[in-house]
Coordinates of C-alpha atoms and ligand atoms in Angstrom, one line a residue:
X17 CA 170.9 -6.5 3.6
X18 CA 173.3 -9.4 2.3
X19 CA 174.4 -12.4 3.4
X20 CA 177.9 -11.1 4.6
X21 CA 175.9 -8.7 6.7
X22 CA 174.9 -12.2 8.4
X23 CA 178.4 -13.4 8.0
X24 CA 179.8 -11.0 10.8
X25 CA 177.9 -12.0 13.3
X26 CA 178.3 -15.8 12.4
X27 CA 181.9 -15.9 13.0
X28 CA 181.5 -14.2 16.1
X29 CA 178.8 -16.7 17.4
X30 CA 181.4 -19.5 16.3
X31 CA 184.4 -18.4 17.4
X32 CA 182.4 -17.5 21.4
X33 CA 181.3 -21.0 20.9
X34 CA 184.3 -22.8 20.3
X35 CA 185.7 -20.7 23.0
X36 CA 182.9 -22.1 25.4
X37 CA 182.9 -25.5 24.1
X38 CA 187.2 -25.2 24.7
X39 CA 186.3 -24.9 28.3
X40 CA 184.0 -27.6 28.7
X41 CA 186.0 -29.6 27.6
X42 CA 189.3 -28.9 29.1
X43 CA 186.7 -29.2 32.5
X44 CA 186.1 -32.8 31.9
X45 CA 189.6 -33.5 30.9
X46 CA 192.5 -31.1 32.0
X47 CA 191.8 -28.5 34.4
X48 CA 192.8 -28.9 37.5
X49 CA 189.9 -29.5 40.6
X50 CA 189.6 -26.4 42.0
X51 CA 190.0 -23.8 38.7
X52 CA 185.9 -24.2 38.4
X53 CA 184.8 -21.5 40.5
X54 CA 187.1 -18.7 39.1
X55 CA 186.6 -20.0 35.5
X56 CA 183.1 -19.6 35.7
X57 CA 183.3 -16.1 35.7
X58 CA 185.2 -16.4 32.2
X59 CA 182.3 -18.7 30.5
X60 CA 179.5 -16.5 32.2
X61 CA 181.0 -13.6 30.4
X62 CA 181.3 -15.2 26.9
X63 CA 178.1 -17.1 27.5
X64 CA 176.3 -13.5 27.9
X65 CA 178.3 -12.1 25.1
X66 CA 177.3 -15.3 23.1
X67 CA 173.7 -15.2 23.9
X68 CA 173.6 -11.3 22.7
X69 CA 175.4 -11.8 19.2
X70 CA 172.8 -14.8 18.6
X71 CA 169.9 -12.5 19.4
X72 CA 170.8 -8.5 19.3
X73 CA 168.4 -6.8 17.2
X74 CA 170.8 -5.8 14.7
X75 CA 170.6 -10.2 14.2
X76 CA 167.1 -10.3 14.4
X77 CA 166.6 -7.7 11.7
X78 CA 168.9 -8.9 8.9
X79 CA 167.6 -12.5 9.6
X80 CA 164.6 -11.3 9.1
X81 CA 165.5 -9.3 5.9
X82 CA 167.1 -12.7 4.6
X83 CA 164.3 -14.6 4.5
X84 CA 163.0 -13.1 1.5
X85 CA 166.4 -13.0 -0.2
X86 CA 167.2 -15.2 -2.5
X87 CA 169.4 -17.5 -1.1
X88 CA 171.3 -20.8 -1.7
X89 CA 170.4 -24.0 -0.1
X90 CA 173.0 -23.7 2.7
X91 CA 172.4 -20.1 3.5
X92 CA 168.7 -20.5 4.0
X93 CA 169.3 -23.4 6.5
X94 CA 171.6 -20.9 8.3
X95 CA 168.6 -18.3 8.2
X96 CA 166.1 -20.7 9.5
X97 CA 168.5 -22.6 12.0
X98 CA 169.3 -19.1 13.3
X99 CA 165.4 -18.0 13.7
X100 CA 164.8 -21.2 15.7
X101 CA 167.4 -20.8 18.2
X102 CA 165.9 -17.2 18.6
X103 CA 162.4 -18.3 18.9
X104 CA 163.7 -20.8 21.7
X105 CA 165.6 -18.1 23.6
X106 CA 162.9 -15.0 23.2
X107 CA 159.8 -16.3 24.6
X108 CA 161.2 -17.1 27.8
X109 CA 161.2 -14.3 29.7
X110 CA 165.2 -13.5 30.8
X111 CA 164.6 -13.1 34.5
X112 CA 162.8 -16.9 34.3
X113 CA 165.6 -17.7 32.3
X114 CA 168.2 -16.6 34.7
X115 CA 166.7 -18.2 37.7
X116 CA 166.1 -21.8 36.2
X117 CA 169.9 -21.7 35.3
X118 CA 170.3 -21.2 38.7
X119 CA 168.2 -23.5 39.9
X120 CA 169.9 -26.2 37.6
X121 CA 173.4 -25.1 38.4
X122 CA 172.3 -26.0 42.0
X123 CA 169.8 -29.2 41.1
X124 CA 173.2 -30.9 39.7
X125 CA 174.7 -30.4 42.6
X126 CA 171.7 -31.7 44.9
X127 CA 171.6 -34.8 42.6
X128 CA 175.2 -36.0 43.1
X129 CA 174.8 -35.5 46.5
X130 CA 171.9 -37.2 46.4
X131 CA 173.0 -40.3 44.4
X132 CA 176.0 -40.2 46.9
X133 CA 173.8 -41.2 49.7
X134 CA 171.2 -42.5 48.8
X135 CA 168.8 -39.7 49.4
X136 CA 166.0 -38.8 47.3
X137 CA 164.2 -37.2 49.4
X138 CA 166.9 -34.6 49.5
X139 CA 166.4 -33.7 45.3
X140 CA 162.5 -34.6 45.4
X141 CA 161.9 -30.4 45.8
X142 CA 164.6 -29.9 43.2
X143 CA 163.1 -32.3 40.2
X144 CA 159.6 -31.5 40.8
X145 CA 160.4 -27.6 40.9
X146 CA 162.7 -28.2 37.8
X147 CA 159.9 -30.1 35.7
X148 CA 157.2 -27.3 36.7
X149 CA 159.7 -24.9 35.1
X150 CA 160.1 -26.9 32.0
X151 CA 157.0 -27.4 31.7
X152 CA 156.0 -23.6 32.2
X153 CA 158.6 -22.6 29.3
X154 CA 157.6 -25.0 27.0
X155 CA 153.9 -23.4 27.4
X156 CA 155.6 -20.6 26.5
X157 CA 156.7 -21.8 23.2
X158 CA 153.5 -23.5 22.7
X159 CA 151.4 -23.4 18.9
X160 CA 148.5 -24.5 18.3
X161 CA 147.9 -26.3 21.3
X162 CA 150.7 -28.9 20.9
X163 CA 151.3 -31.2 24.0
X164 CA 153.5 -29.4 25.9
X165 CA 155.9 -32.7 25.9
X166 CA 156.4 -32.6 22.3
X167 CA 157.7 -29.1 22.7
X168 CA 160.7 -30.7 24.0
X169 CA 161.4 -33.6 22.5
X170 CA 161.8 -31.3 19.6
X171 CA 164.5 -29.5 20.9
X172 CA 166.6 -33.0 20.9
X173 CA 164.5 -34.8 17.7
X174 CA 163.4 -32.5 15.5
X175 CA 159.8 -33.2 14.1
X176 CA 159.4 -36.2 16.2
X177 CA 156.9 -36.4 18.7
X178 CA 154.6 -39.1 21.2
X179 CA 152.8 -39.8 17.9
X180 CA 155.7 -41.8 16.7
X181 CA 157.5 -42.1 19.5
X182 CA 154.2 -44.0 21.5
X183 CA 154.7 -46.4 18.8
X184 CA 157.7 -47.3 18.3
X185 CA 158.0 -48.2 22.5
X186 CA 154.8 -50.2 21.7
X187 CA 156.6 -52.2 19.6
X188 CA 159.5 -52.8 21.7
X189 CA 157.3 -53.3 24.4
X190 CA 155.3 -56.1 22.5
X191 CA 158.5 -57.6 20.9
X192 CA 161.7 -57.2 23.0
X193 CA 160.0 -57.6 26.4
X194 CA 159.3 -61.6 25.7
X195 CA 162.6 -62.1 23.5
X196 CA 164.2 -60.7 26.9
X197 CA 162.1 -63.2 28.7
X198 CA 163.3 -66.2 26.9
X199 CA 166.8 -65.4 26.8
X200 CA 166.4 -65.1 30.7
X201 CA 164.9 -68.6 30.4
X202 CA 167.0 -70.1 28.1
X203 CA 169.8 -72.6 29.2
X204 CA 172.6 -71.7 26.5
X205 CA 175.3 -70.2 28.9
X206 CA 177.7 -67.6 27.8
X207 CA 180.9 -67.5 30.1
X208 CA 182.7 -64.0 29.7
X209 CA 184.8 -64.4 33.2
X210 CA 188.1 -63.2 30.6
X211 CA 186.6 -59.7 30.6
X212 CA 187.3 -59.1 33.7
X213 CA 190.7 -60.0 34.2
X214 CA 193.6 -57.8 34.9
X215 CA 194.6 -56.0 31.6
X216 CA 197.0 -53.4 32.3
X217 CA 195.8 -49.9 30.7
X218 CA 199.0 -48.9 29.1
X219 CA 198.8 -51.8 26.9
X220 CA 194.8 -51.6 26.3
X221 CA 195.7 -47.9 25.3
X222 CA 197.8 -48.7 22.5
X223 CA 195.1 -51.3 21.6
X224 CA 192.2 -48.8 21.6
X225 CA 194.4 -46.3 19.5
X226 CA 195.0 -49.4 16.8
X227 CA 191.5 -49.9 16.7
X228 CA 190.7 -46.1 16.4
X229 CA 192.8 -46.0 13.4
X230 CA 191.4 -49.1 11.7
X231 CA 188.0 -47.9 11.8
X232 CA 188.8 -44.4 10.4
X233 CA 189.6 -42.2 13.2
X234 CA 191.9 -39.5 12.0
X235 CA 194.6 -38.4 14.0
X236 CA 195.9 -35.8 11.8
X237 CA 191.8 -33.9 13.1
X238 CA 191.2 -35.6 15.9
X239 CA 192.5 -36.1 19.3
X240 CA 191.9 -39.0 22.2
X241 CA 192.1 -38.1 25.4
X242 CA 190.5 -39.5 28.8
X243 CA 187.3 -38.4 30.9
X244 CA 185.1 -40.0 33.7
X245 CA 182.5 -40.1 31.2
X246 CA 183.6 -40.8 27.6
X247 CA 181.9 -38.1 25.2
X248 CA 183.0 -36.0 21.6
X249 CA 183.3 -33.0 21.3
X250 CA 184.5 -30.5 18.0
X251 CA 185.0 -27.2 16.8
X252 CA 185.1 -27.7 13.3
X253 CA 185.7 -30.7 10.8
X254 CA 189.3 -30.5 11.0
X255 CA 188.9 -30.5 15.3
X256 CA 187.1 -33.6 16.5
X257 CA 188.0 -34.7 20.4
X258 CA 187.0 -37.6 22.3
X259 CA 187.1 -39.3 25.4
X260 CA 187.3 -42.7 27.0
X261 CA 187.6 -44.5 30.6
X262 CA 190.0 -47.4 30.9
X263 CA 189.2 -49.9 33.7
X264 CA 191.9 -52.2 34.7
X265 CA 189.4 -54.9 34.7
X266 CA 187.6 -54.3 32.3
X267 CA 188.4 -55.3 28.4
X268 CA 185.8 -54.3 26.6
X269 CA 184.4 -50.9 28.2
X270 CA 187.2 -48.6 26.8
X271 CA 187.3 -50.6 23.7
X272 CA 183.8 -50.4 23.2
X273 CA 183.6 -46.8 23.8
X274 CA 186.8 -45.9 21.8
X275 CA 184.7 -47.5 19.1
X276 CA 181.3 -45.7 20.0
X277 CA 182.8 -42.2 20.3
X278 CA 184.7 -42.6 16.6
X279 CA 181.5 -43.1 15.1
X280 CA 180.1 -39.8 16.4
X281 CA 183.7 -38.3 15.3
X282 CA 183.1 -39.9 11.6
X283 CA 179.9 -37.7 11.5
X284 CA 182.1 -34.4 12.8
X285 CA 184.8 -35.0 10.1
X286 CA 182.4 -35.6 7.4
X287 CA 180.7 -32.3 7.3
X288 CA 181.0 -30.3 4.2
X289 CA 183.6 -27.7 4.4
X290 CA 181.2 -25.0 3.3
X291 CA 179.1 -25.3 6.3
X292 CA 181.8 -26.4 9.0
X293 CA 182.4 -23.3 10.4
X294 CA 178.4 -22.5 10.4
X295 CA 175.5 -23.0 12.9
X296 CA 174.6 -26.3 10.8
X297 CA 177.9 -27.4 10.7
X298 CA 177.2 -30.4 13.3
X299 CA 175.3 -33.8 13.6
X300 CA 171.7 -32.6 12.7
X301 CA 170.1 -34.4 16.1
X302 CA 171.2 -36.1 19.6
X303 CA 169.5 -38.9 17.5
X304 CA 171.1 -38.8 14.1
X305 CA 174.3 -38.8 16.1
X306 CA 174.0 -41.6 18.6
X307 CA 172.9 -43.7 15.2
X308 CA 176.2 -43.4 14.0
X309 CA 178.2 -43.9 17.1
X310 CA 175.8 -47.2 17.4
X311 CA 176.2 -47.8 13.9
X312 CA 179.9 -48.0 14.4
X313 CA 180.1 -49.4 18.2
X314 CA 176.9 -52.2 17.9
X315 CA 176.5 -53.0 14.0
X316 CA 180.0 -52.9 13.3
X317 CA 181.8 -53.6 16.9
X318 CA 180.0 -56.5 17.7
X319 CA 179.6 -58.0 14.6
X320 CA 181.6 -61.5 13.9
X321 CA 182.9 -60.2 11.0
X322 CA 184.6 -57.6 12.1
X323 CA 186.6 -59.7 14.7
X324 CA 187.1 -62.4 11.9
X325 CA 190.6 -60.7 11.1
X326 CA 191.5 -58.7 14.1
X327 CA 190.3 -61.1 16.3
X328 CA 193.7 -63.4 16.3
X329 CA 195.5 -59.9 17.0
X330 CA 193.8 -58.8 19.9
X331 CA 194.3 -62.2 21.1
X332 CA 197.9 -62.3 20.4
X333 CA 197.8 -58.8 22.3
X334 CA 196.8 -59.7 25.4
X335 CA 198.2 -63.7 25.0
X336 CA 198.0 -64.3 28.8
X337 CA 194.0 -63.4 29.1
X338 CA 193.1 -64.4 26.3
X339 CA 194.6 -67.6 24.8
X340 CA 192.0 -69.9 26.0
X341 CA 189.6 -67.6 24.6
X342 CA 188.2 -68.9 21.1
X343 CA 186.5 -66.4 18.3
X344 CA 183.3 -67.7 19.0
X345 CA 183.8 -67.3 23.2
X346 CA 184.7 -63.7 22.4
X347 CA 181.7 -63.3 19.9
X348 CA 179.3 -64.4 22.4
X349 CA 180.7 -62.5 25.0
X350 CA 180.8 -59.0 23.6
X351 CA 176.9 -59.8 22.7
X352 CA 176.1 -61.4 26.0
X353 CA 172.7 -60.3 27.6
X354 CA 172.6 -59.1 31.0
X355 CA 169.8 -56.9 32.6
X356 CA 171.3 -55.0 34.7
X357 CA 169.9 -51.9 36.7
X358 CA 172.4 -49.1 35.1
X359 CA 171.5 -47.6 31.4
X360 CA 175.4 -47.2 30.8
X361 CA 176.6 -50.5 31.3
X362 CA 173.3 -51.9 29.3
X363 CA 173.4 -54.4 26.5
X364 CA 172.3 -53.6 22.9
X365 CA 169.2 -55.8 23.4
X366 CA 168.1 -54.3 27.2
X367 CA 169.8 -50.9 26.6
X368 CA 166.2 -49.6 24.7
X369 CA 163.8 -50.5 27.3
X370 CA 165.8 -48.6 30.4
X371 CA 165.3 -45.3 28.0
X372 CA 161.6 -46.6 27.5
X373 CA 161.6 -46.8 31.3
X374 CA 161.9 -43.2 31.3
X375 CA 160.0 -41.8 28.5
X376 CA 157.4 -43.6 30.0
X377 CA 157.7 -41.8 33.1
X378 CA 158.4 -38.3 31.7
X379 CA 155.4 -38.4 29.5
X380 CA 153.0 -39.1 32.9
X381 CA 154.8 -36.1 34.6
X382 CA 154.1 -33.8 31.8
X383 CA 150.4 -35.1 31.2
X384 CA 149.0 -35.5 34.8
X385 CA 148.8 -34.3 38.3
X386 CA 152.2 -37.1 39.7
X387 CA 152.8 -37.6 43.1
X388 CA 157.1 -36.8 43.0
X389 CA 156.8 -39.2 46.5
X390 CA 155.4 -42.2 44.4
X391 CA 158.1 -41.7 41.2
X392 CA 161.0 -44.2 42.6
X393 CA 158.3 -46.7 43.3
X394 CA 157.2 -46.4 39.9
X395 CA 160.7 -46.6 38.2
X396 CA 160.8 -49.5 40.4
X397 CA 158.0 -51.2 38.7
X398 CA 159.3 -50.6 35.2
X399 CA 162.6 -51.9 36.1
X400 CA 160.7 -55.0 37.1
X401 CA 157.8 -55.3 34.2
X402 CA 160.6 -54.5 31.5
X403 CA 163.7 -56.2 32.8
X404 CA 162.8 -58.8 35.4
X405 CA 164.7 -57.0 38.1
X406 CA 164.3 -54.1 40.7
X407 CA 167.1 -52.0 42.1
X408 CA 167.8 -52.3 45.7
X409 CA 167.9 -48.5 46.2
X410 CA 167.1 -45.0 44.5
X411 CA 171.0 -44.8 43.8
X412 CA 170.9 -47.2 41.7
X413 CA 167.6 -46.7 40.8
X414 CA 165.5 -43.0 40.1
X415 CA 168.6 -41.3 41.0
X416 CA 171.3 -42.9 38.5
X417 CA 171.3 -40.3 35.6
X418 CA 172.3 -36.9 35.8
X419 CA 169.7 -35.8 32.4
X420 CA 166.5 -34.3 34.9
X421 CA 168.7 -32.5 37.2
X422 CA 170.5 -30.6 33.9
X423 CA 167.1 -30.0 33.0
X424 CA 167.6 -32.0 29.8
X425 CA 164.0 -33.5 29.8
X426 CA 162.7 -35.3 26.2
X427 CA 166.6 -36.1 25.6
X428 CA 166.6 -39.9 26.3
X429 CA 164.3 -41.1 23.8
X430 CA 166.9 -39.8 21.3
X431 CA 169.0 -42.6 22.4
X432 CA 166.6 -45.5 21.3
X433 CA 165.4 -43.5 18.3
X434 CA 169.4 -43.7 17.4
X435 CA 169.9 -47.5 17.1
X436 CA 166.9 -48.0 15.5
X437 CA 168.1 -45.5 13.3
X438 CA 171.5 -47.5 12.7
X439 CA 169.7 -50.6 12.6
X440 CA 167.5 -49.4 9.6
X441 CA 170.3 -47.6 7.6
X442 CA 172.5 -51.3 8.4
X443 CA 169.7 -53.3 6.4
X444 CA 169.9 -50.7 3.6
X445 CA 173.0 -50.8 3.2
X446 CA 173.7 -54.5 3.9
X447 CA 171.3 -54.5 0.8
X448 CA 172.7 -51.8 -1.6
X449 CA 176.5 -51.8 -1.3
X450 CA 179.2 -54.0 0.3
X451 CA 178.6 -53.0 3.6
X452 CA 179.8 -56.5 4.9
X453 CA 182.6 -57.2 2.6
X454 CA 183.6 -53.9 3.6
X455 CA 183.5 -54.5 7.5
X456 CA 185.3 -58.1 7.0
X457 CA 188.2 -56.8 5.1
X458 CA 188.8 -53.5 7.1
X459 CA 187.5 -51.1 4.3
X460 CA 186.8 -48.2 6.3
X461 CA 187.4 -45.5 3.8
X462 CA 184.2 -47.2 2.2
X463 CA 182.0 -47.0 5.3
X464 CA 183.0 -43.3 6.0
X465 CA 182.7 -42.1 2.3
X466 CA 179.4 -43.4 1.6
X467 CA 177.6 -42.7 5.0
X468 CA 179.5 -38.9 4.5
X469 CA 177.8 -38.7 0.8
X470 CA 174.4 -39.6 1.9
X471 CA 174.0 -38.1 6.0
X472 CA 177.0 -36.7 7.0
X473 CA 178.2 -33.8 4.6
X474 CA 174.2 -32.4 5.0
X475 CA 175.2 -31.3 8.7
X476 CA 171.9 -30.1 10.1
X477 CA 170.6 -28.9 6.8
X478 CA 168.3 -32.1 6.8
X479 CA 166.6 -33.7 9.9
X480 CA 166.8 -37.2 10.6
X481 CA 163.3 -38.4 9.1
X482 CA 164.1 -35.8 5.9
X483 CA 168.2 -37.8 5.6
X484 CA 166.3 -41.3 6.2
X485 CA 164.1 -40.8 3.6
X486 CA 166.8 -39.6 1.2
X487 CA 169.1 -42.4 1.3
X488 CA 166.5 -45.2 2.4
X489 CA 163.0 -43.9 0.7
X490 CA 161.5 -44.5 4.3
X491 CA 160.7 -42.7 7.2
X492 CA 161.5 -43.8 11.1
X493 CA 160.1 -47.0 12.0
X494 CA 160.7 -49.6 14.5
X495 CA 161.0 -52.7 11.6
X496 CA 164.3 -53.2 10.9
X497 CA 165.5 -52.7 14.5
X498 CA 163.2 -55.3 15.9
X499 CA 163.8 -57.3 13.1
X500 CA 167.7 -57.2 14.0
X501 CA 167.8 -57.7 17.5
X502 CA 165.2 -60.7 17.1
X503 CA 167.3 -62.4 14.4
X504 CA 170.6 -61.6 16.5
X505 CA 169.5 -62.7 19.7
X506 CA 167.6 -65.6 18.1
X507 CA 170.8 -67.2 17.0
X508 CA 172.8 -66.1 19.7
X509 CA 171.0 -67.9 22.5
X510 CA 169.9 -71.2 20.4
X511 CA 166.3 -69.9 21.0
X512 CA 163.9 -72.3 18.9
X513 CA 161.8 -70.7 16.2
Ligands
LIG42 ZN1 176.9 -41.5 22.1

């Protein structure tokens, strides 16, 4: 057996994946409303044919064969990449695996119906059944007496479990908590009414697309198009597509998210040619990505010196709104702190504990006997402990992310575990190169080449603690990110010290 053996199968798996991941996205952004049903017939047929080229024997055997082989760097992460997907798929029984599709397919659709009106008493039979079933699969996949939980977060964070995850929150929990606190208490006012005026969404579009292409994003690969929910998606490094929402009175959502979503397309159009159009040819985590999209949309977005030159610009764009508006009105604005009771629409400095909200409750579902009747009381409680404020209703509350009823259960952690990511690779870099003289003066090119030489070229040959440790000589740690948001909100709000 040789490599090329492998080879075969691998463009087939990519090519049924693009074709797949075509789909899904032309869903969210093109097709028209009532193609879904019929056009699920088409990605149920590739999906089967997909799931057999990733796991026919022929696969199986030749992976197998490889792992002796001697290999290069690149192929071997193939191999292993390969074996792990296989592992996942294999020990769940197909029947099982068939029905909980089902069951999520049809969980989805309870939830928005549910979040429509109100009603959780309608999904409560849905989420427990679907967290029985994750839990049952992840016993499946169990070694060595793991906790079943870290089975899954795995899946999204690869080698990072409640061990480190248990102490990071604790930090945030100590630290950020009371900072939130004061800030609530403090009396330095930030008015931001400008955001909200009318700012017609032709014009903001030309806006975001200037802004896309100062910060790197390259039209010649990539593509901007709109969604409900803004997202990325790619096929290969020369294919990277995403998403935003304009609101007509609201500045800085699209802009924000135009800025976010490049970030995560930097990371797609940095991966090394020789591994694009492989397996590992993507972000190596939910986390690793979302700490670039942060990296860009927080660290960079909302930092002074960025707006220091284009500031004036955006100002002279929309003259009418914003003339009154000085740098330092807008500064404070785009950094303003407001709990609110909806994850998306969070601040940088809230936006960790809503996702500690719910690891928090995840973890007690998947470690004792919960009561499903008692969990919007309890998300309830959080919401108050963490953020000084409790939702009116389950809409708004328990029911306001669509991640359980997917069956996507250990992904939100990812999302903190990104911007403290960006937050520790920021005061590396802020110390090693000119990361600041760079963001000032519109040096881009900088940014994108040095974060692509140190994380993004690897792909998923590296995990995020392995790439951290690389470019920084530390592992994950909550440090740096407390560190930032203290000294950031600190100053913002006048706090005393
Ligand atoms: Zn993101």
């Amino acid at each position: 057996m040789s490599y090329q053996d492998l080879e075969k199968y691998m463009n087939k798996r990519q090519a049924l994946n693009a074709a797949l991941t075509l789909f899904s996205w032309d869903q969210e952004t093109e097709a028209p409303h009532e193609s879904v049903d019929k056009t699920s017939m088409y990605i149920g047929e590739l999906s089967r044919e997909l799931f057999d080229t990733i796991t026919n024997e022929d696969v199986i055997k030749i992976l197998h064969e490889l792992e002796d082989e001697d290999l290069s760097l690149k192929q071997q992460a193939v191999v292993k990449h390969w074996l792990k997907d296989i592992e996942k798929l294999e020990k769940i029984p197909a029947e099982e695996y068939q029905a909980h599709s089902e069951l999520l397919l049809k969980g989805q659709h309870v939830w928005s119906e549910a979040k429509l009106k109100n009603d959780y008493a309608s999904f409560k039979p849905y989420l427990e059944k679907i967290f029985k079933e994750e839990k049952r699969f992840a016993g499946y996949r169990q070694i060595n007496n793991q906790p079943l939980y870290d089975i899954l977060l795995d899946d999204y964070e690869p080698s990072f479990t409640m061990k480190e995850l248990d102490a990071f929150f604790n930090d945030l929990r100590n630290e950020i908590v009371p900072l939130l606190k004061e800030i609530q208490q403090s009396d330095h006012i930030i008015d931001k009414s400008y955001n909200y005026k009318e700012y017609p969404i032709n014009k903001q579009k030309v806006f975001n697309k200037y802004i896309a292409n100062y910060i790197g994003f390259d039209f010649n690969k990539g593509v901007i198009k709109e969604s409900e929910h803004p997202f990325t998606t790619n096929f290969h490094n020369c294919d990277v597509r995403i998403t935003t929402h304009y609101y007509k009175n609201n500045l800085e959502s699209a802009l924000f998210s135009t800025i976010h979503e490049s970030g995560h397309a930097t990371y797609e159009f940095n991966i090394d040619d020789d591994i694009s159009l492989t397996p590992i040819g993507v972000g190596t985590s939910m986390g690793m990505h979302e700490s670039q999209s942060r990296f860009y949309e927080n660290m960079i977005g909302r930092n002074p010196l960025f707006w220091k030159n284009i500031y004036p610009k955006l100002q002279n764009f929309f003259l009418d709104n914003l003339k009154d508006v000085s740098y330092d009105q807008f500064m404070d604005g785009i950094n303003k702190v407001e709990a609110s009771l909806i994850r998306t629409e969070a601040d940088e400095l809230t936006y960790p504990l809503h996702i500690m909200v719910r690891y928090e409750i995840e973890k007690k579902i998947f470690s004792e006997d919960v009561d499903f009747d008692t969990l919007p009381q309890l998300w309830n409680e959080k919401y108050q402990e963490y953020l000084g404020i409790t939702p009116k209703n389950d809409t708004e509350g328990i029911l306001q992310d669509v991640h359980w009823s997917s069956g996507s259960i250990g992904y939100f952690p990812s999302y903190a575990i990104g911007s403290a990511v960006a937050a520790q690779i920021y005061a590396y870099m802020k110390e090693h190169t000119h990361l600041e003289s760079w963001i000032e003066n519109g040096q881009f090119n900088m940014i994108k080449a040095y974060l692509g030489e140190h994380i993004h070229q690897y792909g998923a040959i590296y995990n995020t603690n392995e790439l951290l440790i690389q470019l920084t000589g530390e592992s994950f740690n909550s440090k740096y990110y407390i560190e930032y948001l203290k000294d950031k909100y600190t100053k913002l709000y006048h706090l005393k010290r």
